[in-house]
Amino acid sequence: MTRNLLITGALAVLLQVGGMVAGLTLSPPEQHMSDLVRIMFVHVPVAWAAMATFTVTLVAAIGWLSTRRWGWDHLLDASLEVGVVLGVLLSVQGSVWGYPTWGTWWTWDPRLTSVAVMVLSFLGILALRAFVDDPDKRASWSAAASILAWGSVPFTYFCVKVMNSLHQKQTPWGAMAPEMLRVLLLNTGTVTILTLWMLVARYRLARVELQRELDT
Amino acid sequence: MMGVVTDPWPYVWAAYGATTLALGAYLVSLWVRSQPSGGTSEER
């Protein structure tokens, strides 16, 4: 890891810590959710980052299949792994919010089920990559599978709007109290910066790993 | 909306703790794997 990458990483972590402290202290309790609203300040940004990262996977998959340039496969590799980490974290945060709100850690609700399908689909592609030795086949198969798996991303986003779901619908920006909106936007920014940093670091790692693989 | 608990703070701390642990662990794993040995003992 280069010095510049370490310094920018440390800054991204500091920003993230600042965002989380703001989430714990700056927002007032919400009328119905009380202090549980603070979970939203980390849950919603992670949801956005996970879906955006899986969309990067889709772009990388199309890029690889149309150009066969290794950079696209490195990006696919990076975004798959970062997306799965964010997706698992998203599910844990949602579960921790669900118990005090709904009285259950997990239910087969359309939104929760679609998130599980989304994360498990991409986790399966990560496993596929681990089991295929030929780099060219690995890149092509995981790219094709990623395009199929990406279908779960818009479904996950829109299902609460069109299906009868226990999960609440997206709150319109204008309906949120300004002091809560500020904290949510701050955390959306910090999570986005940290996600971009993780993608860059993992992309470089993927490049080194392929080189090591080809050298042996 | 709060149905079954009277004190939300343990859940708030759990969510923030999980976020810190997950992101922190992943960042450490990125750092370890980026070392020249790749984090494997046989190459050290």
Coordinates of C-alpha atoms in Angstrom, one line a residue:
Chain A
M1 CA 0.0 0.0 0.0
T2 CA 1.5 3.3 -1.0
R3 CA 2.1 6.2 1.4
N4 CA -0.5 8.3 -0.4
L5 CA -3.1 5.5 -0.2
L6 CA -2.4 5.1 3.5
I7 CA -2.8 8.9 4.1
T8 CA -6.0 9.2 2.1
G9 CA -7.3 6.0 3.9
A10 CA -6.6 7.5 7.3
L11 CA -8.4 10.7 6.3
A12 CA -11.4 8.7 5.0
V13 CA -11.5 6.8 8.3
L14 CA -11.4 10.1 10.3
L15 CA -14.2 11.5 8.2
Q16 CA -16.2 8.3 8.8
V17 CA -15.6 8.5 12.6
G18 CA -16.7 12.2 12.5
G19 CA -19.9 11.3 10.6
M20 CA -20.7 8.6 13.2
V21 CA -20.1 10.9 16.1
A22 CA -22.5 13.4 14.5
G23 CA -25.0 10.6 14.1
L24 CA -24.8 9.8 17.8
T25 CA -24.9 13.4 19.0
L26 CA -26.1 16.1 16.6
S27 CA -29.5 14.8 15.6
P28 CA -32.5 15.1 18.0
P29 CA -34.6 11.9 18.7
E30 CA -37.3 11.3 16.2
Q31 CA -41.0 11.5 17.2
H32 CA -41.9 7.8 16.6
M33 CA -38.5 6.1 16.4
S34 CA -36.9 8.0 19.3
D35 CA -33.1 7.5 19.4
L36 CA -33.4 4.5 17.1
V37 CA -33.4 7.0 14.2
R38 CA -29.6 7.2 14.8
I39 CA -29.3 3.8 13.2
M40 CA -30.7 5.3 10.0
F41 CA -27.7 7.6 9.7
V42 CA -25.4 4.6 9.2
H43 CA -27.9 2.2 7.6
V44 CA -29.2 4.4 4.7
P45 CA -25.7 5.5 3.6
V46 CA -24.5 1.8 3.7
A47 CA -27.5 0.8 1.6
W48 CA -26.8 3.5 -0.9
A49 CA -23.1 2.5 -1.0
A50 CA -23.8 -1.2 -1.4
M51 CA -26.2 -0.7 -4.3
A52 CA -23.9 1.8 -6.0
T53 CA -21.0 -0.6 -5.6
F54 CA -22.9 -3.5 -7.1
T55 CA -23.8 -1.1 -10.0
V56 CA -20.1 -0.5 -10.5
T57 CA -19.8 -4.3 -10.7
L58 CA -22.3 -4.3 -13.5
V59 CA -20.4 -1.6 -15.4
A60 CA -17.1 -3.5 -14.9
A61 CA -18.7 -6.7 -16.1
I62 CA -20.0 -5.1 -19.3
G63 CA -16.6 -3.4 -19.7
W64 CA -14.8 -6.7 -19.4
L65 CA -17.1 -8.6 -21.8
S66 CA -16.9 -5.9 -24.4
T67 CA -13.1 -5.0 -24.2
R68 CA -11.3 -7.9 -22.5
R69 CA -9.1 -5.4 -20.7
W70 CA -7.9 -6.6 -17.3
G71 CA -8.6 -3.3 -15.6
W72 CA -12.3 -4.0 -15.9
D73 CA -11.8 -7.4 -14.2
H74 CA -9.9 -5.8 -11.4
L75 CA -12.7 -3.3 -10.9
L76 CA -15.2 -6.2 -11.0
D77 CA -13.2 -8.1 -8.4
A78 CA -12.9 -5.0 -6.2
S79 CA -16.5 -3.9 -6.4
L80 CA -17.8 -7.5 -5.8
E81 CA -15.9 -7.8 -2.5
V82 CA -16.5 -4.3 -1.2
G83 CA -20.2 -4.6 -2.2
V84 CA -20.6 -7.9 -0.3
V85 CA -18.9 -6.4 2.8
L86 CA -21.4 -3.5 2.7
G87 CA -24.3 -5.8 1.9
V88 CA -23.7 -8.0 4.9
L89 CA -23.2 -4.9 7.1
L90 CA -26.5 -3.5 5.8
S91 CA -28.3 -6.7 6.8
V92 CA -26.8 -6.6 10.3
Q93 CA -27.7 -3.0 10.8
G94 CA -31.3 -3.6 9.5
S95 CA -31.7 -6.6 11.9
V96 CA -30.5 -4.5 14.9
W97 CA -33.0 -1.8 13.9
G98 CA -35.8 -4.4 13.2
Y99 CA -35.9 -6.0 16.6
P100 CA -36.8 -2.9 18.7
T101 CA -39.1 -1.6 15.9
W102 CA -40.9 -4.7 14.6
G103 CA -40.3 -7.1 17.4
T104 CA -38.2 -9.5 15.2
W105 CA -34.6 -9.7 14.1
W106 CA -35.7 -11.2 10.7
T107 CA -38.8 -11.8 8.7
W108 CA -39.4 -12.9 5.1
D109 CA -40.6 -9.5 4.1
P110 CA -40.1 -8.5 0.4
R111 CA -37.4 -5.9 1.1
L112 CA -35.4 -8.1 3.6
T113 CA -35.7 -11.1 1.3
S114 CA -34.6 -9.2 -1.8
V115 CA -31.5 -7.8 0.1
A116 CA -30.7 -11.3 1.2
V117 CA -31.0 -12.5 -2.4
M118 CA -28.9 -9.6 -3.7
V119 CA -26.0 -10.2 -1.1
L120 CA -26.1 -14.0 -1.5
S121 CA -26.0 -13.7 -5.3
F122 CA -22.9 -11.6 -5.3
L123 CA -21.3 -13.7 -2.5
G124 CA -21.9 -16.7 -4.8
I125 CA -20.0 -14.9 -7.6
L126 CA -17.1 -14.2 -5.1
A127 CA -17.0 -18.0 -4.3
L128 CA -17.1 -18.7 -8.1
R129 CA -14.1 -16.6 -8.6
A130 CA -12.2 -18.4 -5.8
F131 CA -12.8 -21.8 -7.5
V132 CA -11.9 -21.0 -11.1
D133 CA -8.1 -21.2 -11.8
D134 CA -8.1 -19.9 -15.4
P135 CA -8.0 -16.0 -15.1
D136 CA -9.8 -15.5 -18.4
K137 CA -12.6 -17.9 -17.7
R138 CA -12.9 -16.5 -14.1
A139 CA -13.3 -13.0 -15.5
S140 CA -15.8 -14.0 -18.2
W141 CA -18.0 -16.3 -16.0
S142 CA -18.1 -13.8 -13.1
A143 CA -18.9 -11.0 -15.5
A144 CA -21.8 -12.9 -17.0
A145 CA -23.1 -13.9 -13.5
S146 CA -22.7 -10.3 -12.2
I147 CA -24.9 -9.0 -15.0
L148 CA -27.6 -11.5 -14.0
A149 CA -27.2 -10.8 -10.3
W150 CA -27.5 -7.1 -10.8
G151 CA -31.2 -7.5 -11.5
S152 CA -31.7 -7.9 -7.8
V153 CA -30.4 -4.3 -7.2
P154 CA -33.3 -2.3 -8.8
F155 CA -35.7 -4.9 -7.4
T156 CA -34.4 -4.3 -3.9
Y157 CA -34.7 -0.6 -4.3
F158 CA -38.2 -0.4 -5.8
C159 CA -39.9 -3.3 -4.0
V160 CA -41.0 -1.2 -1.0
K161 CA -42.8 1.1 -3.4
V162 CA -44.7 -1.5 -5.3
M163 CA -45.1 -4.4 -2.8
N164 CA -46.8 -4.6 0.6
S165 CA -43.6 -4.5 2.8
L166 CA -43.1 -4.2 6.5
H167 CA -40.0 -2.1 5.7
Q168 CA -40.7 1.6 5.6
K169 CA -40.7 3.4 2.2
Q170 CA -37.9 5.9 1.4
T171 CA -38.6 9.2 3.3
P172 CA -38.7 12.2 0.8
W173 CA -35.8 14.6 1.5
G174 CA -38.2 17.5 2.1
A175 CA -40.2 15.6 4.8
M176 CA -37.1 15.2 7.0
A177 CA -36.2 17.7 9.8
P178 CA -33.2 19.8 8.6
E179 CA -31.0 18.8 11.5
M180 CA -31.6 15.1 10.7
L181 CA -31.2 15.6 7.0
R182 CA -27.8 17.3 7.5
V183 CA -26.5 14.4 9.6
L184 CA -27.8 11.9 7.0
L185 CA -26.2 13.8 4.1
L186 CA -22.9 14.1 6.1
N187 CA -22.8 10.3 6.7
T188 CA -23.8 9.6 3.0
G189 CA -20.8 11.6 2.0
T190 CA -18.4 10.0 4.5
V191 CA -19.5 6.4 3.6
T192 CA -19.2 7.3 -0.1
I193 CA -15.7 8.6 0.3
L194 CA -14.7 5.5 2.4
T195 CA -16.3 3.2 -0.2
L196 CA -14.4 4.9 -3.0
W197 CA -11.2 4.5 -1.1
M198 CA -11.8 0.8 -0.5
L199 CA -12.5 0.3 -4.2
V200 CA -9.2 2.0 -5.1
A201 CA -7.3 0.0 -2.6
R202 CA -8.9 -3.3 -3.6
Y203 CA -8.5 -2.5 -7.3
R204 CA -4.7 -2.2 -6.8
L205 CA -4.7 -5.4 -4.8
A206 CA -6.5 -7.2 -7.6
R207 CA -3.9 -6.0 -10.0
V208 CA -1.0 -7.2 -7.8
E209 CA -2.8 -10.6 -7.2
L210 CA -3.2 -11.3 -10.9
Q211 CA 0.4 -10.4 -11.5
R212 CA 1.5 -12.8 -8.7
E213 CA -0.8 -15.5 -10.2
L214 CA 0.7 -15.1 -13.7
D215 CA 4.3 -15.1 -12.3
T216 CA 3.9 -18.4 -10.5
Chain B
M1 CA -43.2 2.8 16.2
M2 CA -40.9 1.5 18.9
G3 CA -42.7 -1.8 19.8
V4 CA -40.8 -4.0 22.2
V5 CA -38.1 -2.1 23.9
T6 CA -38.1 1.0 26.2
D7 CA -34.4 1.8 25.9
P8 CA -33.2 2.2 22.3
W9 CA -29.5 2.9 23.1
P10 CA -28.2 -0.7 23.3
Y11 CA -29.5 -1.1 19.8
V12 CA -28.0 2.1 18.6
W13 CA -24.6 1.1 20.1
A14 CA -24.9 -2.3 18.6
A15 CA -25.5 -0.9 15.1
Y16 CA -22.6 1.6 15.3
G17 CA -20.4 -1.1 16.9
A18 CA -21.2 -3.5 14.0
T19 CA -20.4 -0.7 11.5
T20 CA -17.1 0.1 13.1
L21 CA -16.1 -3.6 13.4
A22 CA -17.1 -4.5 9.9
L23 CA -15.4 -1.6 8.2
G24 CA -12.4 -1.7 10.5
A25 CA -11.9 -5.4 9.9
Y26 CA -12.2 -5.0 6.2
L27 CA -9.7 -2.1 6.1
V28 CA -7.2 -4.2 8.2
S29 CA -7.7 -7.1 5.8
L30 CA -6.9 -4.9 2.8
W31 CA -3.8 -3.6 4.5
V32 CA -2.6 -7.1 5.4
R33 CA -3.2 -8.5 1.9
S34 CA -1.4 -5.5 0.3
Q35 CA 1.9 -6.4 2.1
P36 CA 4.6 -7.9 -0.1
S37 CA 4.1 -11.3 1.6
G38 CA 0.4 -11.1 0.9
G39 CA -0.3 -12.0 4.5
T40 CA 0.7 -15.6 4.0
S41 CA 3.2 -17.2 6.4
E42 CA 4.9 -19.4 3.8
E43 CA 6.3 -16.5 1.8
R44 CA 7.7 -14.7 4.8

